[in-house]
């Protein structure tokens, strides 16, 4: 069962304020009745950006140094990470709606499937960002290359392995089409 | 509070069989009493590997074509993804223990912090894999570049953006040291 945008019938199991409502042509699925697994927040990401409008358009849009604060419970798990140049950060975009199947991000003319986009709105709103590690101070990582809101919940930190994570010639057809 | 390996005192809130028990020198944290967010499985990954021993050592260790089966609920969210060459797959390593802070993966002589490793054992056992998209058949993606167990729960599919995801010259100091 799917829902389409109707201005007079806001979705009842999703945020229905203007900022997170359905845009024309967007389609939402009914979310499953139950969840399947659970997450622990392991820290917070501190950035200079406190509203969605203020965030850089993407992770290469700012060279601001941001701070990743790891809960003391997990601080010892940073052992050995100081020798890496880049990290993969997973974080939870807790303000995003989770039921969109087709969506129209700002600046995009066409609708596209959620899995063809990097939009925060997705069934499991987990962001993946590659950031340059500047240094580690105790339980804090200083990094460059984030674009998220201040206080975003942190889910994981991984070392970036160029051998398996880097594909310099990867292509996105609809990016190319947009630039023509 | 931390726990260290004691053969006669298995951790009570973690799997205590041999395969997933603490190795000498490993340290576990007490998990938080409550979780903070929940996940929906959005499909399953089908691979030829049904035991951990059979899995390739890493995602470039096999050119086997694997199948990512997306639940019908989310199938329309694949719209537009056919134009990308590579995808980022997030999946849930549901058999991994979640309390390890310092660990000693097989083949590694030293202990290292969980966040310096790509081991499945981590507070939120979410794997990130970059795979080459061969083609999409309805709700199924055929991909190359996975190393996970058959039936692994799928969490997310994202288009891979070389502009933000690819760092060909990223370094891992302890990899280099291991090769010397």
Tab-separated table of C-alpha atoms in Angstrom:
chain	number	residue	atom	x	y	z
A	1	UNK	CA	0.000	0.000	0.000
A	2	UNK	CA	1.335	3.403	-0.918
A	3	UNK	CA	0.323	6.936	-0.157
A	4	UNK	CA	0.678	9.920	-2.438
A	5	UNK	CA	0.817	13.560	-1.413
A	6	UNK	CA	-2.585	15.022	-0.449
A	7	UNK	CA	-2.380	18.443	1.174
A	8	UNK	CA	-5.525	17.781	3.212
A	9	UNK	CA	-4.491	14.356	4.514
A	10	UNK	CA	-1.118	14.415	6.258
A	11	UNK	CA	0.508	11.028	6.836
A	12	UNK	CA	-0.327	9.964	10.374
A	13	UNK	CA	2.760	7.890	11.132
A	14	UNK	CA	5.319	10.389	9.818
A	15	UNK	CA	6.240	13.952	10.749
A	16	UNK	CA	3.627	16.149	9.088
A	17	UNK	CA	5.124	19.602	9.485
A	18	UNK	CA	5.911	21.573	6.349
A	19	UNK	CA	9.663	20.931	6.418
A	20	UNK	CA	9.297	17.156	6.367
A	21	UNK	CA	5.964	16.732	4.571
A	22	UNK	CA	5.383	15.043	1.200
A	23	UNK	CA	6.095	17.154	-1.873
A	24	UNK	CA	3.934	16.813	-4.995
A	25	UNK	CA	4.565	13.485	-6.714
A	26	UNK	CA	6.352	11.905	-3.791
A	27	UNK	CA	5.206	8.467	-2.707
A	28	UNK	CA	5.377	6.946	0.769
A	29	UNK	CA	5.158	3.300	1.794
A	30	UNK	CA	3.458	2.062	4.910
A	31	UNK	CA	6.212	1.323	7.413
A	32	UNK	CA	6.446	-2.214	8.828
A	33	UNK	CA	4.482	-2.753	12.041
A	34	UNK	CA	7.616	-3.853	13.894
A	35	UNK	CA	11.305	-3.084	13.766
A	36	UNK	CA	13.928	-5.795	13.387
A	37	UNK	CA	17.017	-4.605	15.258
A	38	UNK	CA	18.131	-1.804	17.540
A	39	UNK	CA	20.920	0.765	17.641
A	40	UNK	CA	22.975	2.355	20.382
A	41	UNK	CA	24.134	5.933	19.957
A	42	UNK	CA	27.878	5.813	20.662
A	43	UNK	CA	28.474	9.563	20.726
A	44	UNK	CA	27.570	12.838	19.049
A	45	UNK	CA	28.924	14.839	16.132
A	46	UNK	CA	29.528	18.525	16.855
A	47	UNK	CA	29.366	20.816	13.827
A	48	UNK	CA	28.829	24.565	13.320
A	49	UNK	CA	25.449	23.925	11.614
A	50	UNK	CA	22.223	24.095	13.599
A	51	UNK	CA	19.637	24.143	10.786
A	52	UNK	CA	19.233	22.121	7.584
A	53	UNK	CA	19.520	25.297	5.519
A	54	UNK	CA	22.891	26.114	7.096
A	55	UNK	CA	24.474	22.706	6.331
A	56	UNK	CA	26.864	22.513	3.359
A	57	UNK	CA	25.260	21.058	0.234
A	58	UNK	CA	27.560	18.065	0.443
A	59	UNK	CA	30.489	16.769	2.432
A	60	UNK	CA	33.076	18.404	0.173
A	61	UNK	CA	31.285	21.749	0.506
A	62	UNK	CA	33.151	22.818	3.642
A	63	UNK	CA	36.619	22.458	5.136
A	64	UNK	CA	35.336	23.167	8.622
A	65	UNK	CA	36.939	21.019	11.337
A	66	UNK	CA	34.173	19.115	13.143
A	67	UNK	CA	34.404	17.156	16.389
A	68	UNK	CA	33.234	13.592	16.854
A	69	UNK	CA	32.655	12.966	20.570
A	70	UNK	CA	32.739	9.290	21.524
A	71	UNK	CA	31.008	8.196	24.729
A	72	UNK	CA	33.516	7.268	27.469
A	73	UNK	CA	32.115	3.717	27.392
A	74	UNK	CA	33.627	3.255	23.925
A	75	UNK	CA	36.701	5.520	24.112
A	76	UNK	CA	39.208	2.641	24.302
A	77	UNK	CA	37.822	1.362	20.988
A	78	UNK	CA	39.680	4.254	19.287
A	79	UNK	CA	42.996	2.528	20.040
A	80	UNK	CA	45.026	2.238	16.816
A	81	UNK	CA	42.820	4.580	14.807
A	82	UNK	CA	45.392	7.396	15.009
A	83	UNK	CA	47.375	5.772	12.190
A	84	UNK	CA	44.646	6.188	9.544
A	85	UNK	CA	44.274	9.202	7.252
A	86	UNK	CA	40.519	8.840	6.659
A	87	UNK	CA	37.554	7.404	8.521
A	88	UNK	CA	34.070	6.293	7.557
A	89	UNK	CA	31.514	7.776	9.933
A	90	UNK	CA	28.022	6.331	10.235
A	91	UNK	CA	25.457	8.550	11.868
A	92	UNK	CA	21.723	8.630	12.409
A	93	UNK	CA	19.673	11.287	10.674
A	94	UNK	CA	17.075	11.302	13.391
A	95	UNK	CA	14.918	14.063	11.895
A	96	UNK	CA	14.274	12.371	8.549
A	97	UNK	CA	11.034	10.637	7.587
A	98	UNK	CA	11.474	6.946	6.858
A	99	UNK	CA	8.587	6.054	4.574
A	100	UNK	CA	9.483	7.739	1.251
A	101	UNK	CA	9.826	5.477	-1.780
A	102	UNK	CA	9.922	8.129	-4.519
A	103	UNK	CA	11.150	11.574	-3.603
A	104	UNK	CA	11.970	15.003	-5.044
A	105	UNK	CA	14.911	16.541	-3.215
A	106	UNK	CA	15.290	20.305	-3.370
A	107	UNK	CA	17.142	21.409	-6.536
A	108	UNK	CA	16.143	18.243	-8.425
A	109	UNK	CA	13.517	18.486	-11.145
A	110	UNK	CA	12.615	14.780	-11.298
A	111	UNK	CA	11.383	12.240	-8.787
A	112	UNK	CA	13.776	9.453	-8.020
A	113	UNK	CA	13.758	6.310	-5.949
A	114	UNK	CA	15.042	6.654	-2.402
A	115	UNK	CA	17.853	4.141	-3.059
A	116	UNK	CA	19.089	6.177	-6.059
A	117	UNK	CA	19.552	9.220	-3.771
A	118	UNK	CA	21.690	10.176	-0.783
A	119	UNK	CA	18.755	12.007	0.804
A	120	UNK	CA	18.404	11.600	4.605
A	121	UNK	CA	14.835	10.325	4.086
A	122	UNK	CA	15.115	6.507	3.813
A	123	UNK	CA	13.807	3.450	5.676
A	124	UNK	CA	16.961	3.360	7.823
A	125	UNK	CA	18.307	6.932	7.916
A	126	UNK	CA	21.965	5.971	8.323
A	127	UNK	CA	24.413	8.383	6.695
A	128	UNK	CA	27.820	7.270	5.432
A	129	UNK	CA	30.486	10.003	5.297
A	130	UNK	CA	34.162	9.751	4.484
A	131	UNK	CA	36.138	12.282	6.530
A	132	UNK	CA	39.802	13.196	6.850
A	133	UNK	CA	41.124	12.527	10.336
A	134	UNK	CA	43.041	15.549	11.632
A	135	UNK	CA	43.823	14.131	15.074
A	136	UNK	CA	42.463	12.274	18.090
A	137	UNK	CA	42.310	13.976	21.516
A	138	UNK	CA	41.231	11.431	24.124
A	139	UNK	CA	37.652	10.507	23.210
A	140	UNK	CA	37.353	13.230	20.537
A	141	UNK	CA	38.149	12.978	16.835
A	142	UNK	CA	38.796	16.153	14.862
A	143	UNK	CA	37.761	15.577	11.242
A	144	UNK	CA	37.206	17.467	7.995
A	145	UNK	CA	34.506	16.534	5.484
A	146	UNK	CA	31.160	16.460	7.287
A	147	UNK	CA	27.939	18.233	6.369
A	148	UNK	CA	25.547	17.171	9.145
A	149	UNK	CA	23.631	19.014	11.846
A	150	UNK	CA	25.199	19.742	15.211
A	151	UNK	CA	24.428	17.036	17.821
A	152	UNK	CA	23.827	14.320	15.216
A	153	UNK	CA	23.913	10.884	16.898
A	154	UNK	CA	26.971	8.801	16.017
A	155	UNK	CA	26.594	5.089	15.178
A	156	UNK	CA	30.006	3.853	14.073
A	157	UNK	CA	33.578	4.770	13.144
A	158	UNK	CA	35.543	2.617	10.690
A	159	UNK	CA	38.990	2.961	9.116
A	160	UNK	CA	38.726	3.848	5.403
A	161	UNK	CA	40.478	1.243	3.240
A	162	UNK	CA	41.369	2.602	-0.215
A	163	UNK	CA	41.712	-0.989	-1.476
A	164	UNK	CA	38.019	-1.774	-0.998
A	165	UNK	CA	36.291	1.598	-0.445
A	166	UNK	CA	37.767	3.746	-3.215
A	167	UNK	CA	36.382	3.567	-6.768
A	168	UNK	CA	37.630	6.758	-8.440
A	169	UNK	CA	35.976	6.025	-11.800
A	170	UNK	CA	32.524	5.131	-10.440
A	171	UNK	CA	29.763	6.752	-12.476
A	172	UNK	CA	26.293	8.087	-11.731
A	173	UNK	CA	24.339	8.397	-14.975
A	174	UNK	CA	21.826	10.894	-13.684
A	175	UNK	CA	24.597	13.178	-12.428
A	176	UNK	CA	26.088	13.256	-15.929
A	177	UNK	CA	22.656	13.927	-17.456
A	178	UNK	CA	22.077	16.829	-15.052
A	179	UNK	CA	25.349	18.455	-16.081
A	180	UNK	CA	24.670	18.292	-19.805
B	1	UNK	CA	32.964	-1.108	33.715
B	2	UNK	CA	34.866	-3.497	31.507
B	3	UNK	CA	35.230	-7.238	31.331
B	4	UNK	CA	38.279	-9.176	30.298
B	5	UNK	CA	38.401	-12.730	29.044
B	6	UNK	CA	37.833	-15.337	31.767
B	7	UNK	CA	37.232	-18.832	30.429
B	8	UNK	CA	35.157	-19.753	33.472
B	9	UNK	CA	32.925	-16.698	33.424
B	10	UNK	CA	31.242	-16.246	30.083
B	11	UNK	CA	29.663	-12.841	29.442
B	12	UNK	CA	25.975	-13.168	30.197
B	13	UNK	CA	24.652	-10.578	27.744
B	14	UNK	CA	26.679	-11.765	24.766
B	15	UNK	CA	26.896	-14.982	22.782
B	16	UNK	CA	29.181	-17.283	24.790
B	17	UNK	CA	29.869	-20.073	22.329
B	18	UNK	CA	33.437	-20.661	21.206
B	19	UNK	CA	33.094	-18.970	17.830
B	20	UNK	CA	31.984	-15.664	19.301
B	21	UNK	CA	33.607	-15.732	22.743
B	22	UNK	CA	36.320	-13.392	24.063
B	23	UNK	CA	39.882	-14.183	22.986
B	24	UNK	CA	42.808	-13.630	25.371
B	25	UNK	CA	43.415	-9.897	25.892
B	26	UNK	CA	40.107	-8.812	24.418
B	27	UNK	CA	38.063	-6.335	26.437
B	28	UNK	CA	34.296	-5.925	26.441
B	29	UNK	CA	32.226	-2.990	27.668
B	30	UNK	CA	28.906	-3.294	29.411
B	31	UNK	CA	26.246	-2.530	26.827
B	32	UNK	CA	23.827	0.344	27.529
B	33	UNK	CA	20.638	-0.710	29.313
B	34	UNK	CA	18.477	0.682	26.507
B	35	UNK	CA	18.764	1.135	22.773
B	36	UNK	CA	18.257	4.510	21.097
B	37	UNK	CA	16.771	3.807	17.662
B	38	UNK	CA	15.424	0.934	15.612
B	39	UNK	CA	16.042	-0.583	12.207
B	40	UNK	CA	13.878	-2.217	9.562
B	41	UNK	CA	15.348	-4.976	7.444
B	42	UNK	CA	14.563	-3.958	3.862
B	43	UNK	CA	15.627	-7.198	2.189
B	44	UNK	CA	18.222	-9.945	2.211
B	45	UNK	CA	21.587	-10.497	0.548
B	46	UNK	CA	21.997	-13.866	-1.174
B	47	UNK	CA	25.581	-15.119	-1.469
B	48	UNK	CA	27.206	-18.536	-1.993
B	49	UNK	CA	28.710	-18.469	1.541
B	50	UNK	CA	26.924	-20.164	4.423
B	51	UNK	CA	29.672	-20.167	7.085
B	52	UNK	CA	32.102	-17.509	8.284
B	53	UNK	CA	35.036	-19.683	7.232
B	54	UNK	CA	33.732	-19.886	3.665
B	55	UNK	CA	33.401	-16.102	3.219
B	56	UNK	CA	36.128	-14.340	1.209
B	57	UNK	CA	38.678	-12.556	3.421
B	58	UNK	CA	37.539	-9.213	2.072
B	59	UNK	CA	35.188	-7.755	-0.490
B	60	UNK	CA	37.781	-7.802	-3.262
B	61	UNK	CA	38.515	-11.469	-2.566
B	62	UNK	CA	35.819	-12.782	-4.905
B	63	UNK	CA	34.219	-11.855	-8.207
B	64	UNK	CA	31.141	-13.931	-7.457
B	65	UNK	CA	27.868	-12.292	-8.568
B	66	UNK	CA	25.626	-11.926	-5.505
B	67	UNK	CA	21.932	-11.022	-5.381
B	68	UNK	CA	20.440	-8.280	-3.260
B	69	UNK	CA	16.720	-8.974	-2.786
B	70	UNK	CA	14.706	-5.901	-1.865
B	71	UNK	CA	11.339	-6.354	-0.129
B	72	UNK	CA	8.393	-5.572	-2.451
B	73	UNK	CA	7.429	-2.741	-0.054
B	74	UNK	CA	10.575	-0.840	-1.103
B	75	UNK	CA	11.021	-2.035	-4.707
B	76	UNK	CA	9.927	1.280	-6.275
B	77	UNK	CA	12.724	2.989	-4.331
B	78	UNK	CA	15.181	1.424	-6.824
B	79	UNK	CA	13.880	3.772	-9.532
B	80	UNK	CA	16.817	5.592	-11.142
B	81	UNK	CA	19.485	3.392	-9.576
B	82	UNK	CA	20.091	1.554	-12.881
B	83	UNK	CA	22.256	4.448	-14.073
B	84	UNK	CA	24.964	4.012	-11.404
B	85	UNK	CA	28.049	1.839	-11.779
B	86	UNK	CA	28.581	1.199	-8.038
B	87	UNK	CA	26.424	1.064	-4.935
B	88	UNK	CA	27.084	1.310	-1.218
B	89	UNK	CA	25.306	-1.505	0.616
B	90	UNK	CA	24.642	-1.324	4.334
B	91	UNK	CA	23.817	-4.593	6.019
B	92	UNK	CA	23.379	-5.944	9.514
B	93	UNK	CA	25.894	-8.460	10.833
B	94	UNK	CA	23.358	-10.065	13.095
B	95	UNK	CA	25.657	-12.781	14.442
B	96	UNK	CA	28.352	-10.452	15.801
B	97	UNK	CA	28.820	-9.576	19.464
B	98	UNK	CA	28.364	-5.879	20.190
B	99	UNK	CA	30.325	-5.264	23.368
B	100	UNK	CA	33.970	-5.558	22.255
B	101	UNK	CA	36.190	-2.516	22.822
B	102	UNK	CA	39.596	-4.093	22.167
B	103	UNK	CA	39.752	-7.118	19.917
B	104	UNK	CA	42.138	-9.552	18.238
B	105	UNK	CA	40.802	-10.596	14.854
B	106	UNK	CA	42.074	-13.847	13.386
B	107	UNK	CA	45.388	-13.375	11.540
B	108	UNK	CA	46.265	-10.233	13.590
B	109	UNK	CA	48.966	-10.454	16.240
B	110	UNK	CA	48.028	-7.307	18.166
B	111	UNK	CA	44.889	-6.112	19.892
B	112	UNK	CA	43.270	-3.097	18.364
B	113	UNK	CA	40.343	-0.858	19.148
B	114	UNK	CA	37.052	-1.831	17.551
B	115	UNK	CA	36.853	1.478	15.657
B	116	UNK	CA	40.307	0.883	14.102
B	117	UNK	CA	39.042	-2.388	12.599
B	118	UNK	CA	36.433	-3.499	10.056
B	119	UNK	CA	35.535	-6.512	12.200
B	120	UNK	CA	31.802	-7.360	12.374
B	121	UNK	CA	31.974	-7.121	16.196
B	122	UNK	CA	31.053	-3.503	17.063
B	123	UNK	CA	28.382	-1.662	19.070
B	124	UNK	CA	26.260	-1.264	15.927
B	125	UNK	CA	27.227	-4.114	13.589
B	126	UNK	CA	26.475	-2.269	10.353
B	127	UNK	CA	28.710	-3.240	7.429
B	128	UNK	CA	29.508	-0.830	4.607
B	129	UNK	CA	30.414	-2.459	1.288
B	130	UNK	CA	31.050	-0.896	-2.087
B	131	UNK	CA	29.825	-3.189	-4.867
B	132	UNK	CA	29.724	-3.006	-8.637
B	133	UNK	CA	26.182	-3.032	-9.972
B	134	UNK	CA	25.812	-5.562	-12.784
B	135	UNK	CA	22.093	-5.038	-13.354
B	136	UNK	CA	18.689	-4.662	-11.764
B	137	UNK	CA	15.948	-7.258	-12.365
B	138	UNK	CA	12.719	-6.029	-10.774
B	139	UNK	CA	13.368	-6.009	-7.028
B	140	UNK	CA	16.735	-7.789	-7.341
B	141	UNK	CA	20.177	-6.230	-7.760
B	142	UNK	CA	23.003	-8.337	-9.154
B	143	UNK	CA	26.295	-7.078	-7.729
B	144	UNK	CA	29.974	-8.006	-7.508
B	145	UNK	CA	32.129	-7.243	-4.475
B	146	UNK	CA	30.466	-8.722	-1.406
B	147	UNK	CA	31.933	-11.022	1.217
B	148	UNK	CA	29.015	-11.589	3.600
B	149	UNK	CA	27.037	-14.627	4.679
B	150	UNK	CA	24.019	-15.811	2.724
B	151	UNK	CA	20.727	-14.352	4.072
B	152	UNK	CA	22.406	-11.301	5.626
B	153	UNK	CA	19.753	-8.658	6.423
B	154	UNK	CA	19.913	-5.575	4.184
B	155	UNK	CA	19.591	-2.079	5.689
B	156	UNK	CA	20.199	0.399	2.890
B	157	UNK	CA	21.295	0.911	-0.719
B	158	UNK	CA	22.946	4.170	-1.771
B	159	UNK	CA	24.495	5.351	-5.052
B	160	UNK	CA	28.310	5.566	-4.781
B	161	UNK	CA	29.557	9.085	-5.513
B	162	UNK	CA	33.244	9.136	-6.501
B	163	UNK	CA	33.347	12.864	-5.689
B	164	UNK	CA	32.726	12.325	-1.979
B	165	UNK	CA	33.247	8.585	-1.370
B	166	UNK	CA	36.516	7.891	-3.204
B	167	UNK	CA	39.874	8.674	-1.563
B	168	UNK	CA	42.413	6.642	-3.572
B	169	UNK	CA	45.414	7.817	-1.524
B	170	UNK	CA	43.921	7.166	1.933
B	171	UNK	CA	46.405	5.467	4.248
B	172	UNK	CA	46.163	2.994	7.103
B	173	UNK	CA	49.382	3.097	9.120
B	174	UNK	CA	48.945	-0.300	10.686
B	175	UNK	CA	48.378	-1.928	7.273
B	176	UNK	CA	51.716	-0.530	6.093
B	177	UNK	CA	53.445	-1.710	9.288
B	178	UNK	CA	52.022	-5.221	8.818
B	179	UNK	CA	53.453	-5.431	5.301
B	180	UNK	CA	56.978	-4.415	6.293
